[in-house]
Short mmCIF file of C-alpha atoms and ligand atoms in Angstrom, two decimals:
data_model
loop_
_atom_site.label_atom_id
_atom_site.label_comp_id
_atom_site.label_asym_id
_atom_site.label_seq_id
_atom_site.Cartn_x
_atom_site.Cartn_y
_atom_site.Cartn_z
CA MET A 1 0.00 0.00 0.00
CA ILE A 2 1.27 3.49 -0.81
CA LYS A 3 2.05 5.43 2.35
CA SER A 4 4.07 8.56 3.00
CA LYS A 5 4.97 10.81 5.91
CA ILE A 6 1.79 12.88 5.43
CA CYS A 7 -0.26 9.79 6.41
CA GLY A 8 1.32 9.73 9.87
CA ILE A 9 1.13 13.50 10.30
CA LEU A 10 -2.62 13.64 9.52
CA ASP A 11 -3.56 10.10 10.61
CA ILE A 12 -4.93 9.13 7.17
CA ARG A 13 -4.66 5.79 5.33
CA TYR A 14 -3.68 7.12 1.91
CA PRO A 15 -1.68 10.25 0.96
CA LEU A 16 -4.67 11.50 -1.03
CA PHE A 17 -6.55 14.79 -0.52
CA GLN A 18 -9.87 15.59 -2.13
CA GLY A 19 -9.79 19.14 -3.53
CA GLY A 20 -11.80 21.66 -1.49
CA MET A 21 -13.86 22.71 -4.49
CA ALA A 22 -15.97 25.84 -4.10
CA TRP A 23 -19.70 25.06 -3.60
CA ALA A 24 -19.09 21.38 -4.51
CA ALA A 25 -17.01 20.08 -1.59
CA ASP A 26 -19.52 19.60 1.22
CA ALA A 27 -19.99 17.16 4.11
CA SER A 28 -21.38 14.47 1.81
CA LEU A 29 -18.28 14.32 -0.41
CA ALA A 30 -15.70 15.07 2.29
CA SER A 31 -17.01 12.37 4.67
CA ALA A 32 -17.13 9.80 1.84
CA VAL A 33 -13.49 10.49 0.94
CA SER A 34 -12.36 10.44 4.57
CA ASN A 35 -14.26 7.18 5.19
CA ALA A 36 -12.45 5.74 2.14
CA GLY A 37 -9.06 6.56 3.67
CA GLY A 38 -8.22 9.89 2.00
CA LEU A 39 -8.50 13.39 3.42
CA GLY A 40 -11.93 14.87 2.73
CA LEU A 41 -12.11 18.66 2.59
CA ILE A 42 -15.10 20.97 2.96
CA SER A 43 -15.06 24.21 0.97
CA SER A 44 -15.49 27.54 2.74
CA ILE A 45 -17.34 28.78 -0.34
CA ASN A 46 -20.98 27.94 0.34
CA ALA A 47 -24.10 29.89 1.32
CA GLY A 48 -22.24 31.87 4.03
CA THR A 49 -20.25 31.14 7.19
CA GLU A 50 -23.12 29.44 9.05
CA ALA A 51 -23.73 27.08 6.12
CA VAL A 52 -20.07 26.02 6.28
CA ARG A 53 -20.35 25.54 10.06
CA ASN A 54 -23.32 23.29 9.38
CA GLU A 55 -21.33 21.21 6.86
CA ILE A 56 -18.54 20.78 9.42
CA ARG A 57 -21.04 19.54 12.04
CA LYS A 58 -22.64 17.17 9.52
CA CYS A 59 -19.25 15.82 8.51
CA LYS A 60 -18.41 15.02 12.14
CA GLU A 61 -21.57 12.89 12.25
CA LEU A 62 -20.80 11.14 8.96
CA THR A 63 -17.20 10.16 9.69
CA ASP A 64 -14.94 9.49 12.65
CA LYS A 65 -11.90 9.91 10.36
CA PRO A 66 -9.89 13.13 10.00
CA PHE A 67 -11.21 15.73 7.56
CA GLY A 68 -10.41 19.39 6.90
CA VAL A 69 -11.72 22.68 5.59
CA ASN A 70 -10.38 24.60 2.58
CA ILE A 71 -10.44 28.35 3.10
CA MET A 72 -10.64 30.53 0.00
CA LEU A 73 -8.73 33.57 1.20
CA GLN A 74 -10.12 36.04 -1.34
CA ALA A 75 -13.70 35.50 -0.14
CA PRO A 76 -15.21 38.47 1.72
CA ASN A 77 -16.02 36.25 4.74
CA ALA A 78 -12.53 34.66 4.98
CA GLY A 79 -11.91 36.31 8.38
CA GLU A 80 -15.21 35.03 9.75
CA ILE A 81 -14.49 31.52 8.49
CA ALA A 82 -10.99 31.68 9.96
CA ALA A 83 -12.50 32.27 13.42
CA MET A 84 -15.39 29.82 12.98
CA VAL A 85 -13.13 26.85 12.21
CA ILE A 86 -11.38 27.39 15.55
CA GLU A 87 -14.75 27.44 17.36
CA GLU A 88 -15.74 24.20 15.63
CA GLY A 89 -12.52 22.42 16.57
CA VAL A 90 -11.41 21.79 12.97
CA LYS A 91 -7.93 20.25 13.08
CA ILE A 92 -6.78 20.47 9.43
CA LEU A 93 -7.01 23.44 7.07
CA THR A 94 -5.95 24.03 3.52
CA THR A 95 -6.00 27.57 2.12
CA GLY A 96 -6.19 28.85 -1.43
CA ALA A 97 -5.85 31.93 -3.63
CA GLY A 98 -3.63 33.94 -1.30
CA SER A 99 -1.38 33.93 1.76
CA PRO A 100 -2.88 32.85 5.12
CA ALA A 101 -0.09 34.64 7.08
CA GLN A 102 -2.48 36.88 9.07
CA TYR A 103 -4.35 33.86 10.50
CA MET A 104 -1.42 31.54 11.21
CA GLU A 105 -0.76 32.54 14.81
CA ALA A 106 -4.39 31.96 15.89
CA TRP A 107 -4.65 28.67 13.99
CA LYS A 108 -1.36 27.32 15.34
CA ALA A 109 -2.38 28.33 18.89
CA ALA A 110 -5.57 26.26 18.37
CA GLY A 111 -3.47 23.24 17.36
CA ILE A 112 -4.61 23.36 13.72
CA LYS A 113 -2.40 21.86 11.01
CA VAL A 114 -2.29 24.37 8.13
CA ILE A 115 -1.57 23.24 4.58
CA PRO A 116 -1.60 26.20 2.17
CA VAL A 117 -2.14 25.68 -1.55
CA VAL A 118 0.59 27.46 -3.53
CA ALA A 119 1.49 27.81 -7.18
CA SER A 120 5.13 28.90 -6.90
CA VAL A 121 8.42 28.13 -5.13
CA ALA A 122 8.51 31.62 -3.56
CA LEU A 123 5.17 31.17 -1.82
CA ALA A 124 6.02 27.60 -0.80
CA LEU A 125 9.13 28.91 0.99
CA LYS A 126 7.14 31.69 2.64
CA MET A 127 4.54 29.20 3.87
CA GLN A 128 7.23 26.92 5.28
CA ALA A 129 8.76 29.91 7.10
CA ILE A 130 5.45 30.84 8.78
CA GLY A 131 4.83 27.32 10.09
CA ALA A 132 2.88 25.39 7.44
CA THR A 133 2.64 21.67 8.24
CA ALA A 134 2.82 20.77 4.54
CA ILE A 135 1.92 22.45 1.26
CA VAL A 136 -0.21 21.61 -1.72
CA ALA A 137 1.62 22.69 -4.91
CA GLU A 138 -1.03 23.18 -7.57
CA GLY A 139 -0.24 23.26 -11.27
CA ALA A 140 -2.30 25.19 -13.82
CA GLU A 141 -3.93 22.02 -15.19
CA SER A 142 -6.28 22.31 -12.23
CA GLY A 143 -9.79 23.68 -12.29
CA GLY A 144 -10.81 26.98 -10.76
CA HIS A 145 -8.27 29.63 -9.78
CA VAL A 146 -4.92 28.81 -11.41
CA GLY A 147 -1.31 29.99 -11.23
CA GLU A 148 1.25 30.17 -14.05
CA LEU A 149 3.33 27.00 -13.73
CA HIS A 150 2.19 23.49 -14.59
CA THR A 151 2.44 20.38 -12.42
CA MET A 152 5.31 18.71 -14.31
CA SER A 153 7.72 21.58 -13.63
CA LEU A 154 6.18 23.01 -10.44
CA ILE A 155 6.34 19.87 -8.27
CA PRO A 156 10.05 19.02 -8.56
CA GLN A 157 11.03 22.65 -8.05
CA VAL A 158 8.86 23.00 -4.93
CA ALA A 159 9.98 19.58 -3.63
CA ASP A 160 13.63 20.65 -3.98
CA ALA A 161 12.99 23.97 -2.24
CA VAL A 162 11.16 22.95 0.95
CA ASP A 163 11.63 20.42 3.77
CA ILE A 164 7.93 19.99 4.62
CA PRO A 165 5.78 17.41 2.76
CA VAL A 166 4.57 18.44 -0.70
CA ILE A 167 1.17 17.38 -2.01
CA ALA A 168 0.87 17.62 -5.81
CA ALA A 169 -2.30 18.95 -7.45
CA GLY A 170 -3.36 19.81 -10.98
CA GLY A 171 -4.07 17.26 -13.69
CA ILE A 172 -4.08 14.19 -11.42
CA CYS A 173 -7.03 12.00 -12.25
CA ASP A 174 -6.01 8.32 -12.12
CA GLY A 175 -3.25 5.99 -10.92
CA ARG A 176 -0.89 7.21 -13.64
CA GLY A 177 -1.12 10.77 -12.33
CA VAL A 178 -0.60 9.66 -8.73
CA ALA A 179 2.47 7.58 -9.68
CA ALA A 180 3.88 10.44 -11.76
CA ALA A 181 3.39 12.95 -8.93
CA LEU A 182 5.24 10.67 -6.50
CA MET A 183 8.07 10.32 -9.04
CA LEU A 184 8.26 14.11 -9.31
CA GLY A 185 9.02 14.28 -5.60
CA ALA A 186 5.57 14.72 -4.07
CA ASP A 187 4.59 13.03 -0.80
CA GLY A 188 0.95 12.83 -1.82
CA VAL A 189 -1.67 14.12 -4.22
CA GLN A 190 -4.78 16.26 -4.27
CA VAL A 191 -7.51 15.32 -6.73
CA GLY A 192 -10.44 17.59 -7.51
CA THR A 193 -12.15 17.10 -10.87
CA ARG A 194 -12.42 13.31 -10.64
CA PHE A 195 -14.36 13.63 -7.38
CA LEU A 196 -16.96 15.87 -9.06
CA SER A 197 -18.30 12.66 -10.60
CA ALA A 198 -18.50 10.80 -7.27
CA GLU A 199 -21.94 9.50 -6.29
CA GLU A 200 -21.63 11.35 -2.98
CA CYS A 201 -20.80 14.65 -4.72
CA THR A 202 -23.95 16.78 -4.55
CA VAL A 203 -23.33 18.99 -7.62
CA HIS A 204 -26.28 19.17 -10.03
CA PRO A 205 -26.56 16.15 -12.39
CA ASN A 206 -25.96 18.51 -15.35
CA TYR A 207 -22.54 19.35 -13.89
CA LYS A 208 -21.58 15.67 -13.65
CA GLU A 209 -22.85 15.05 -17.17
CA ARG A 210 -20.73 17.89 -18.57
CA ILE A 211 -17.63 16.52 -16.82
CA ILE A 212 -18.26 13.00 -18.10
CA LYS A 213 -18.84 14.25 -21.66
CA ALA A 214 -15.75 16.48 -21.65
CA SER A 215 -12.77 15.75 -23.90
CA ASP A 216 -9.11 16.76 -23.78
CA ASN A 217 -9.69 20.31 -25.04
CA SER A 218 -12.92 21.05 -23.20
CA THR A 219 -11.52 23.58 -20.71
CA MET A 220 -10.30 27.16 -21.09
CA ILE A 221 -8.88 29.89 -18.87
CA THR A 222 -10.72 33.19 -18.45
CA GLY A 223 -10.18 36.10 -16.07
CA LYS A 224 -6.51 36.84 -16.84
CA THR A 225 -7.35 40.52 -17.54
CA LEU A 226 -8.96 40.75 -14.09
CA GLY A 227 -5.94 39.19 -12.36
CA HIS A 228 -7.95 36.08 -11.38
CA PRO A 229 -7.39 33.41 -14.03
CA VAL A 230 -9.93 30.59 -13.72
CA ARG A 231 -10.11 27.30 -15.62
CA SER A 232 -13.59 26.07 -16.49
CA LEU A 233 -15.40 24.07 -19.14
CA LYS A 234 -15.96 25.84 -22.46
CA THR A 235 -19.61 26.89 -22.38
CA PRO A 236 -21.54 29.88 -23.73
CA PHE A 237 -20.79 31.49 -20.35
CA SER A 238 -17.01 31.12 -20.57
CA THR A 239 -16.75 32.07 -24.25
CA THR A 240 -18.89 35.19 -23.64
CA PHE A 241 -16.69 36.01 -20.64
CA ALA A 242 -13.58 35.73 -22.86
CA LYS A 243 -15.15 37.93 -25.55
CA MET A 244 -15.98 40.59 -22.95
CA GLU A 245 -12.36 40.50 -21.78
CA SER A 246 -11.05 41.21 -25.29
CA ASP A 247 -13.61 43.96 -25.97
CA PRO A 248 -12.12 47.34 -25.00
CA SER A 249 -15.60 48.88 -24.63
CA VAL A 250 -16.44 46.50 -21.75
CA THR A 251 -15.24 47.58 -18.30
CA PRO A 252 -13.74 45.20 -15.72
CA GLU A 253 -16.72 45.99 -13.46
CA GLU A 254 -19.13 44.79 -16.15
CA ILE A 255 -17.14 41.58 -16.60
CA LEU A 256 -17.05 40.97 -12.84
CA ALA A 257 -20.81 41.53 -12.62
CA PHE A 258 -21.34 39.03 -15.43
CA GLY A 259 -19.32 36.39 -13.53
CA THR A 260 -20.83 36.94 -10.09
CA GLY A 261 -22.76 33.91 -8.87
CA ALA A 262 -22.01 31.90 -12.01
CA LEU A 263 -20.30 28.98 -10.21
CA ARG A 264 -23.18 28.62 -7.74
CA LYS A 265 -25.67 28.58 -10.63
CA ALA A 266 -23.75 25.73 -12.30
CA VAL A 267 -23.27 23.66 -9.12
CA LYS A 268 -26.72 24.13 -7.59
CA GLU A 269 -28.99 24.58 -10.61
CA GLY A 270 -27.08 23.05 -13.52
CA ASP A 271 -27.74 26.35 -15.30
CA PRO A 272 -26.27 26.28 -18.86
CA ASN A 273 -25.20 29.91 -18.28
CA GLY A 274 -23.23 28.99 -15.17
CA SER A 275 -19.46 28.60 -14.69
CA TYR A 276 -18.45 24.92 -14.74
CA MET A 277 -15.02 25.01 -13.11
CA ALA A 278 -13.05 21.88 -14.00
CA GLY A 279 -9.47 20.74 -14.53
CA GLU A 280 -7.87 19.77 -17.84
CA CYS A 281 -8.27 16.11 -16.90
CA ALA A 282 -12.09 16.32 -17.10
CA GLY A 283 -11.68 14.42 -20.38
CA MET A 284 -10.42 11.41 -18.38
CA VAL A 285 -13.50 11.17 -16.15
CA LYS A 286 -15.74 8.51 -17.68
CA LYS A 287 -18.46 7.66 -15.18
CA THR A 288 -20.16 8.29 -11.88
CA GLU A 289 -19.01 5.95 -9.09
CA PRO A 290 -18.73 5.85 -5.30
CA ALA A 291 -15.93 7.97 -3.82
CA ARG A 292 -14.48 4.80 -2.27
CA ASP A 293 -14.01 3.27 -5.75
CA ILE A 294 -12.30 6.44 -6.97
CA VAL A 295 -9.92 6.40 -3.99
CA GLU A 296 -9.14 2.70 -4.51
CA ASP A 297 -8.66 3.13 -8.28
CA LEU A 298 -6.25 6.06 -7.78
CA MET A 299 -4.17 4.35 -5.12
CA SER A 300 -4.14 0.76 -6.37
CA GLY A 301 -3.56 1.99 -9.94
CA ALA A 302 -0.51 3.95 -8.81
CA GLU A 303 0.85 1.08 -6.73
CA LYS A 304 0.57 -1.37 -9.62
CA LEU A 305 2.34 1.02 -11.96
CA LEU A 306 5.14 1.75 -9.53
CA ARG A 307 5.70 -1.96 -8.79
CA THR A 308 5.87 -2.87 -12.48
CA ALA A 309 7.62 0.27 -13.78
CA SER A 310 10.91 -1.44 -14.55
CA ASP A 311 9.17 -4.16 -16.63
CA ARG A 312 8.09 -1.50 -19.10
CA LEU A 313 11.71 -0.64 -19.87
CA GLU A 314 12.60 -4.15 -20.95
CA LYS A 315 10.45 -4.50 -24.06
O1 TUI B 401 -8.01 28.41 -4.71
C1 TUI B 401 -7.84 27.64 -5.63
N1 TUI B 401 -8.78 27.40 -6.57
C2 TUI B 401 -10.02 27.95 -6.60
S1 TUI B 401 -10.65 29.04 -5.48
C3 TUI B 401 -12.09 29.09 -6.32
S2 TUI B 401 -13.42 30.07 -5.80
C4 TUI B 401 -13.72 31.14 -7.06
N2 TUI B 401 -14.99 31.47 -7.25
C5 TUI B 401 -15.34 32.32 -8.20
C6 TUI B 401 -14.38 32.89 -9.01
C7 TUI B 401 -13.08 32.56 -8.84
C8 TUI B 401 -12.73 31.66 -7.86
C9 TUI B 401 -12.04 28.29 -7.39
N3 TUI B 401 -10.87 27.64 -7.51
N4 TUI B 401 -6.70 26.94 -5.75
C10 TUI B 401 -5.63 27.10 -4.85
C11 TUI B 401 -4.60 27.98 -5.42
N5 TUI B 401 -4.12 29.01 -4.81
N6 TUI B 401 -4.03 27.88 -6.61
C12 TUI B 401 -3.15 28.89 -6.74
C13 TUI B 401 -3.22 29.60 -5.57
C14 TUI B 401 -2.49 30.76 -5.18
C15 TUI B 401 -2.21 31.78 -6.08
C16 TUI B 401 -1.55 32.90 -5.68
C17 TUI B 401 -2.10 30.90 -3.86
C18 TUI B 401 -1.46 32.02 -3.46
C19 TUI B 401 -1.17 33.02 -4.37
O2 TUI B 401 -0.43 34.07 -4.00
C20 TUI B 401 -0.97 35.19 -3.45
C21 TUI B 401 0.07 35.93 -2.66
O3 TUI B 401 -0.31 36.53 -1.67
O4 TUI B 401 1.25 35.86 -3.04
#
């Protein structure tokens, strides 16, 4: 069985995190992944701070295994969430889309293990210096908010730079991706898009269907002109968004207004005019299945590949 130092640090069976996907990662998905031996994560992006508190309480009822919360630092209620997770006794946090430096002292004092998501060596080093337990290094193959570098070059550079465990994210969707990430120097992986198709994932059926029907070139990045690049499925929403960005007569405020609430509309209502955030590997997701089967497929697939790797060189 594949194990690494992050398993002992977090008391999890497999070095596998489920991405804390905005609106989509709730108690249902997180508890299913934790019960399957990975680390389930609840997103802080939901219908407000109290809704997230509720998901945390539900998750505690659905699993006795460790789980965490992902805090999206650019959200207007990030400060409120930062305090609420302490009140709720959450023990593991990941953070995204910024630096969690201002919250670190309070979280560490509460005994919370903090695992920031970063997209560069510079930020990985900064996070290590302020007391991160580990880091998730996320390449731009991932869905949602993306950085500049891609997984293949980001992971070895981050792994060389820091001493804390590195969890690879971005483009990892099956055992091949897990094995590759470990070879690149990662101590574990974070998988998002594949879990969107899990039976326990509560996104609208239209969202799952779009993921399952996606092919290799189904995603695109929008939002670069606003300073918030986001990868999502190509839909009338995302192509209109891109057109607005290249039209000099459209103001950034108008573009922002067009995008507001679009992810929620996709996740909750399956609205064709919503934003279907997804990673490049959406084209590899073929069916809906229980989270436990996804976890087993990822980990046993990687183990088989790693055990037989040398055979493939002898043909
Ligand atoms: O956070 C993510 N991915 C996300 S957040 C999100 S919610 C959203 N909703 C509507 C519109 C846009 C987004 C969807 N997907 N991933 C983690 C991640 N963080 N990737 C890269 C980073 C990152 C980037 C820059 C972390 C820190 C950073 O630096 C900021 C600094 O202070 O230097």
